[in-house]
Every structure is written in structure tokens, then in C-alpha cells.
Short mmCIF file of C-alpha atoms in Angstrom, two decimals:
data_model
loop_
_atom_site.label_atom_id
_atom_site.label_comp_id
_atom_site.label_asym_id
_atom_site.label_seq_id
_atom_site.Cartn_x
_atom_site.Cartn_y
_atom_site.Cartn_z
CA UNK A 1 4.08 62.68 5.21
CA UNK A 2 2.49 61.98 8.88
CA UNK A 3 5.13 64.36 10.66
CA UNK A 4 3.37 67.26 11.42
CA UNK A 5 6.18 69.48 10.45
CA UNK A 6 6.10 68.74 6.77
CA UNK A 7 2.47 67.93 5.60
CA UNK A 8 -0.40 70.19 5.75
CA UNK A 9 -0.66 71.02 9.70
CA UNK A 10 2.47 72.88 8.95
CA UNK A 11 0.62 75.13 6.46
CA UNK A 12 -2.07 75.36 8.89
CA UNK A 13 0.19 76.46 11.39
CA UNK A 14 1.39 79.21 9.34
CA UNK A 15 -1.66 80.64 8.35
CA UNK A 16 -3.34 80.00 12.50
CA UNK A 17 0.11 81.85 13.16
CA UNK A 18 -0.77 84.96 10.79
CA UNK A 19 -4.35 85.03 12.19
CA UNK A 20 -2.96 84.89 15.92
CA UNK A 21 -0.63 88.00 14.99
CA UNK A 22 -3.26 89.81 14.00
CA UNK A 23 -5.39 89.08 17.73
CA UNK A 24 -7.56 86.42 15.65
CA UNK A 25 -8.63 83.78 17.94
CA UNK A 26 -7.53 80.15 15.82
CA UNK A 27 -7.98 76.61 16.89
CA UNK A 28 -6.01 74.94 14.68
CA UNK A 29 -6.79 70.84 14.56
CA UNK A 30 -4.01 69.00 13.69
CA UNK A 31 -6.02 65.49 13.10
CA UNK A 32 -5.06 64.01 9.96
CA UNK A 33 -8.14 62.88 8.59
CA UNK A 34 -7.07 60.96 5.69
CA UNK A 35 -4.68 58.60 7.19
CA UNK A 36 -4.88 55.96 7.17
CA UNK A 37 -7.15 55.88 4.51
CA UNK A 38 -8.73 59.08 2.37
CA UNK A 39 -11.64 57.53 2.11
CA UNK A 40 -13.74 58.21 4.89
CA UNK A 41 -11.66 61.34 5.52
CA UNK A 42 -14.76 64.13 5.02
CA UNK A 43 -16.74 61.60 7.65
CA UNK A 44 -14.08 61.66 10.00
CA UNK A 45 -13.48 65.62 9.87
CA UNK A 46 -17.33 66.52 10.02
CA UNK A 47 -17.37 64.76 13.20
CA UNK A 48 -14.14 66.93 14.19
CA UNK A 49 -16.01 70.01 13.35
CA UNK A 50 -19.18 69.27 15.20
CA UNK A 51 -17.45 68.46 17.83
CA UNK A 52 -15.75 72.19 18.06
CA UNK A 53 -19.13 73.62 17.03
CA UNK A 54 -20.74 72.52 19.80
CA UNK A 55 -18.02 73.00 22.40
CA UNK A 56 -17.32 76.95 20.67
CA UNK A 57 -20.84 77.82 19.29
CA UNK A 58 -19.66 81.20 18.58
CA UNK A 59 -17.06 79.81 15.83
CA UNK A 60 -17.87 81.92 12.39
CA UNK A 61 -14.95 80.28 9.67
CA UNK A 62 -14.27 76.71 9.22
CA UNK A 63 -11.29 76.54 6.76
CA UNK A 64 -10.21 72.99 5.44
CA UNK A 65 -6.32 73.03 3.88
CA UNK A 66 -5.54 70.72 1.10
CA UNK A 67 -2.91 70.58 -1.58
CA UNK A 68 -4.29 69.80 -4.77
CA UNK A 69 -2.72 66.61 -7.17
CA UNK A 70 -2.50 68.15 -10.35
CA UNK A 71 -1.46 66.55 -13.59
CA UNK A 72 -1.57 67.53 -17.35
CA UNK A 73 -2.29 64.99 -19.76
CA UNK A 74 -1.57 62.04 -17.05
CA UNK A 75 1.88 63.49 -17.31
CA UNK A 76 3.89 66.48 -16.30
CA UNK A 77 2.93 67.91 -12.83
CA UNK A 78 1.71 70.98 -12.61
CA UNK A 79 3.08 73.74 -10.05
CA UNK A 80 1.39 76.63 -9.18
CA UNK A 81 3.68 79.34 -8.11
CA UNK A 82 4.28 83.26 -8.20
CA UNK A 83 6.44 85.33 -7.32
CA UNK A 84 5.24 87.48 -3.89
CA UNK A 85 7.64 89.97 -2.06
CA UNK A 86 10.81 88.14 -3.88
CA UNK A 87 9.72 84.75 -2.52
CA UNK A 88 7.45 81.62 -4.99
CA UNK A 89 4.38 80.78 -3.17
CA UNK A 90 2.50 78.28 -3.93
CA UNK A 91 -0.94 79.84 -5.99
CA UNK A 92 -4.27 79.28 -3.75
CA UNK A 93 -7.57 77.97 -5.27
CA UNK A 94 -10.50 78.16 -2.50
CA UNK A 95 -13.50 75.88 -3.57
CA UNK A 96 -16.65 76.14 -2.39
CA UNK A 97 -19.19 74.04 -2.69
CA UNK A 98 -22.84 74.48 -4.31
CA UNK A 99 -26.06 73.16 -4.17
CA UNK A 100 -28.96 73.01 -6.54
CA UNK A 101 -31.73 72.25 -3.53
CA UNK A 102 -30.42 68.38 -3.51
CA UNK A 103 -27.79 68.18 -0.88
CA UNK A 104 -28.78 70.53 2.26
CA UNK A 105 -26.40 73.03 1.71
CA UNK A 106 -28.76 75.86 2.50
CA UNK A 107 -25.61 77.75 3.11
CA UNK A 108 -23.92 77.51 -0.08
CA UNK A 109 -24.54 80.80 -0.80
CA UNK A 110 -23.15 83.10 2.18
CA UNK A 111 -19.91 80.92 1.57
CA UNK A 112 -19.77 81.43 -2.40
CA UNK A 113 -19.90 85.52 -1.08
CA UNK A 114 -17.36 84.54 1.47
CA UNK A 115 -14.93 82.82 -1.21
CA UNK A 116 -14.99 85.63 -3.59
CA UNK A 117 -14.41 88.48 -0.76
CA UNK A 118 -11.53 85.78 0.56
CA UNK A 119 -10.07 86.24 -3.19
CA UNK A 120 -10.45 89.41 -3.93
CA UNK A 121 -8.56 90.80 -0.57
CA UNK A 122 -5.89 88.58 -1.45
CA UNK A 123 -5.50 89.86 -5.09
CA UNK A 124 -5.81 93.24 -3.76
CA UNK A 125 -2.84 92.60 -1.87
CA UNK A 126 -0.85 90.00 -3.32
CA UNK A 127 -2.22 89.99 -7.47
CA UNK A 128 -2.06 86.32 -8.43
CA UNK A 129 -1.54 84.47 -5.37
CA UNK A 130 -5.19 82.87 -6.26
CA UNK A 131 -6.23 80.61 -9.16
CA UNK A 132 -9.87 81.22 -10.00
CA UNK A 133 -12.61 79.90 -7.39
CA UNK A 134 -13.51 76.20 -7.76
CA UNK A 135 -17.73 76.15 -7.63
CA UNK A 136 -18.28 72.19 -6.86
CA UNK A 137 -21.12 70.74 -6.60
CA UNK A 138 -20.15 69.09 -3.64
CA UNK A 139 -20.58 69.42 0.28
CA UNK A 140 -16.39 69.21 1.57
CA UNK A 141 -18.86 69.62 4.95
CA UNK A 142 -19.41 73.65 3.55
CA UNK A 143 -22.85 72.66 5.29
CA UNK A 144 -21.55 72.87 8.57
CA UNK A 145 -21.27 77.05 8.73
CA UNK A 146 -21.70 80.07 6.35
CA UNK A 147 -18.24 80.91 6.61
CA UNK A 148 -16.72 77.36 5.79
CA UNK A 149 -14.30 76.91 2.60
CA UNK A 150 -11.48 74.55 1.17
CA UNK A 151 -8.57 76.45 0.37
CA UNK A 152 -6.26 74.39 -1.90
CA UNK A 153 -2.46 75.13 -1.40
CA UNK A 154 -0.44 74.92 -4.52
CA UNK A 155 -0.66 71.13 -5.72
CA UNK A 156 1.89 68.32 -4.70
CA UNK A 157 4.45 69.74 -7.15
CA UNK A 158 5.14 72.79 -4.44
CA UNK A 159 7.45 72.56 -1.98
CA UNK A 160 6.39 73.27 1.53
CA UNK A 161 8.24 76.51 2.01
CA UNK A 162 6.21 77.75 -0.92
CA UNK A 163 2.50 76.18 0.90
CA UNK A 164 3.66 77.60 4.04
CA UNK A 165 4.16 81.20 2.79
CA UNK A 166 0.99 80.81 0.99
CA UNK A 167 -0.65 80.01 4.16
CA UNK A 168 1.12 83.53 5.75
CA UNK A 169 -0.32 85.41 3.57
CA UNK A 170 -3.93 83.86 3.30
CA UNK A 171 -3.77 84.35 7.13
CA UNK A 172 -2.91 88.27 6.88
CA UNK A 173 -5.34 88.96 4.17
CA UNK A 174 -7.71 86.97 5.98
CA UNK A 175 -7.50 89.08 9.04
CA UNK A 176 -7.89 92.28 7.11
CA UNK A 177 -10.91 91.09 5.56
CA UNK A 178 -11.99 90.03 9.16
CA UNK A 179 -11.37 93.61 10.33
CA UNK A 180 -12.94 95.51 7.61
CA UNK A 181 -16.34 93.47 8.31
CA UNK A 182 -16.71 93.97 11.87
#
């Protein structure tokens, strides 16, 4: 969808939301890069994040929300879910990307640490609200900071209430894991 209130910018919201409750200071860009075309749509939000670099140099995490399009077999769709608190949410994969010394990702590592202290906070406080990390050889503009990651929300087979609790809870774990590294 292209309203705002039922795509990804809502799950953004909710998880900027979670990080503002806990006095985390969020800009949350609402741009939606891959309309009108995905292609093109990693372009388009590099420039968006070099833009915000350079106006807020201090900026540490770059977080990129996506739902992923799962299938099995070309068939059935798969949905993600667990039970959290009495609620479904919709399961969280965070990818981040890797480099072999072709692609200028010199910070590939510092966000592979980042991802996998991201996960484990969460499954300390919320035990399978994460599908195993994603390690893609592949930028998803990870090159632009060592604390930049693409956190997958459920796949298109959740519903958004499910996403946008997701996205609470990512946010509050998020800020705990902030807190216990400063």
C-alpha cells in the first residue's frame, strides 16, 4: 500500500515510537523508496541516508525495515509468527551484509557484531521473536555506517498488527541494548 498507515512507515513508526519512549533520539524517514518502481530503490535510499549523514554527522544506527516475500515451493506463503505476551508478532530476521574485500564494505564487520548483539537482546527478552541472521553478500547500503542493518518484519503473509508489534518490541530491546553500551 502507499498510505502510510498500513505499509512499512507504520512499522517504522512503532519501533521510532519505542525508541522515543525510551529518550532515544529517532528520525524516522517516511520516503518510500520503492515506489514507483523497486528497482532503483537502494539508489534512491543511499542518497536519503547521505543526505541525513551529512546534515546529523553524529548519527550511529541506520536501520532499513522490509517485509520479506516468502514462498515454499512457489506455493503456500509462509508466515512467521509467535506468540509474545499473548499477542502473534510477526518473527524478525535482521540481514547484514558481508564482504569478501570486493565491494567496499570495510564495515561489514562492526555491523555483523551489531546484528548478533541486536538478536541476542531480543531473544533474551522475547525467545523466538528472531529467525536466524541473514549473512548476504550484499551492500543493502550497510556501507554507509557500522551500525547499519535490514531488519525484515515477518513476510507479506503477516498482518500489520503483527509487523507493528514486532517493531515495539525491536524498538524496546533496541534501547536496552543502547543503554547497556554506553
Amino acid at each position: 500500500s502507499t498510505d502510510n498507515n498500513n505499509n512499512m512507515v507504520a512499522v517504522g513508526a512503532s519501533m521510532a515510537h519505542a525508541l522515543e519512549e525510551a529518550g532515544i533520539a529517532v528520525i524516522h524517514d517516511t520516503t518510500q523508496h520503492d515506489y514507483p518502481s523497486y528497482n532503483g530503490s537502494y539508489e534512491r535510499s543511499a542518497q536519503t541516508i547521505n543526505d541525513y549523514l551529512e546534515q546529523y554527522p553524529s548519527i550511529k544506527i541506520i536501520l532499513d525495515l522490509h517485509r520479506d516475500a516468502m514462498e515454499r515451493e512457489g506455493q503456500a506463503i509462509v508466515k512467521p509468527v509467535v506468540e509474545i505476551q499473548g499477542q502473534k508478532a510477526a518473527q524478525i530476521m535482521i540481514i547484514a551484509g558481508a564482504d569478501n574485500g570486493s565491494m567496499g564494505m570495510e564495515n561489514w564487520k562492526n555491523n555483523m557484531r551489531f546484528a548478533c548483539d541486536f538478536q541476542n537482546i531480543m531473544e533474551e527478552y522475547y525467545p523466538q521473536l528472531t529467525r536466524p541472521i541473514l549473512l548476504s553478500h550484499r551492500k543493502y547500503n550497510q556501507n554507509l555506517s557500522k551500525g547499519a542493518l535490514l531488519l525484515e518484519f515477518g513476510s507479506n503473509a503477516n498482518t500489520l498488527e503483527e509487523a507493528v508489534y514486532s517493531a515495539r518490541l525491536a524498538g524496546q530491546t533496541l534501547a536496552e541494548l543502547l543503554y547497556r553500551n554506553m
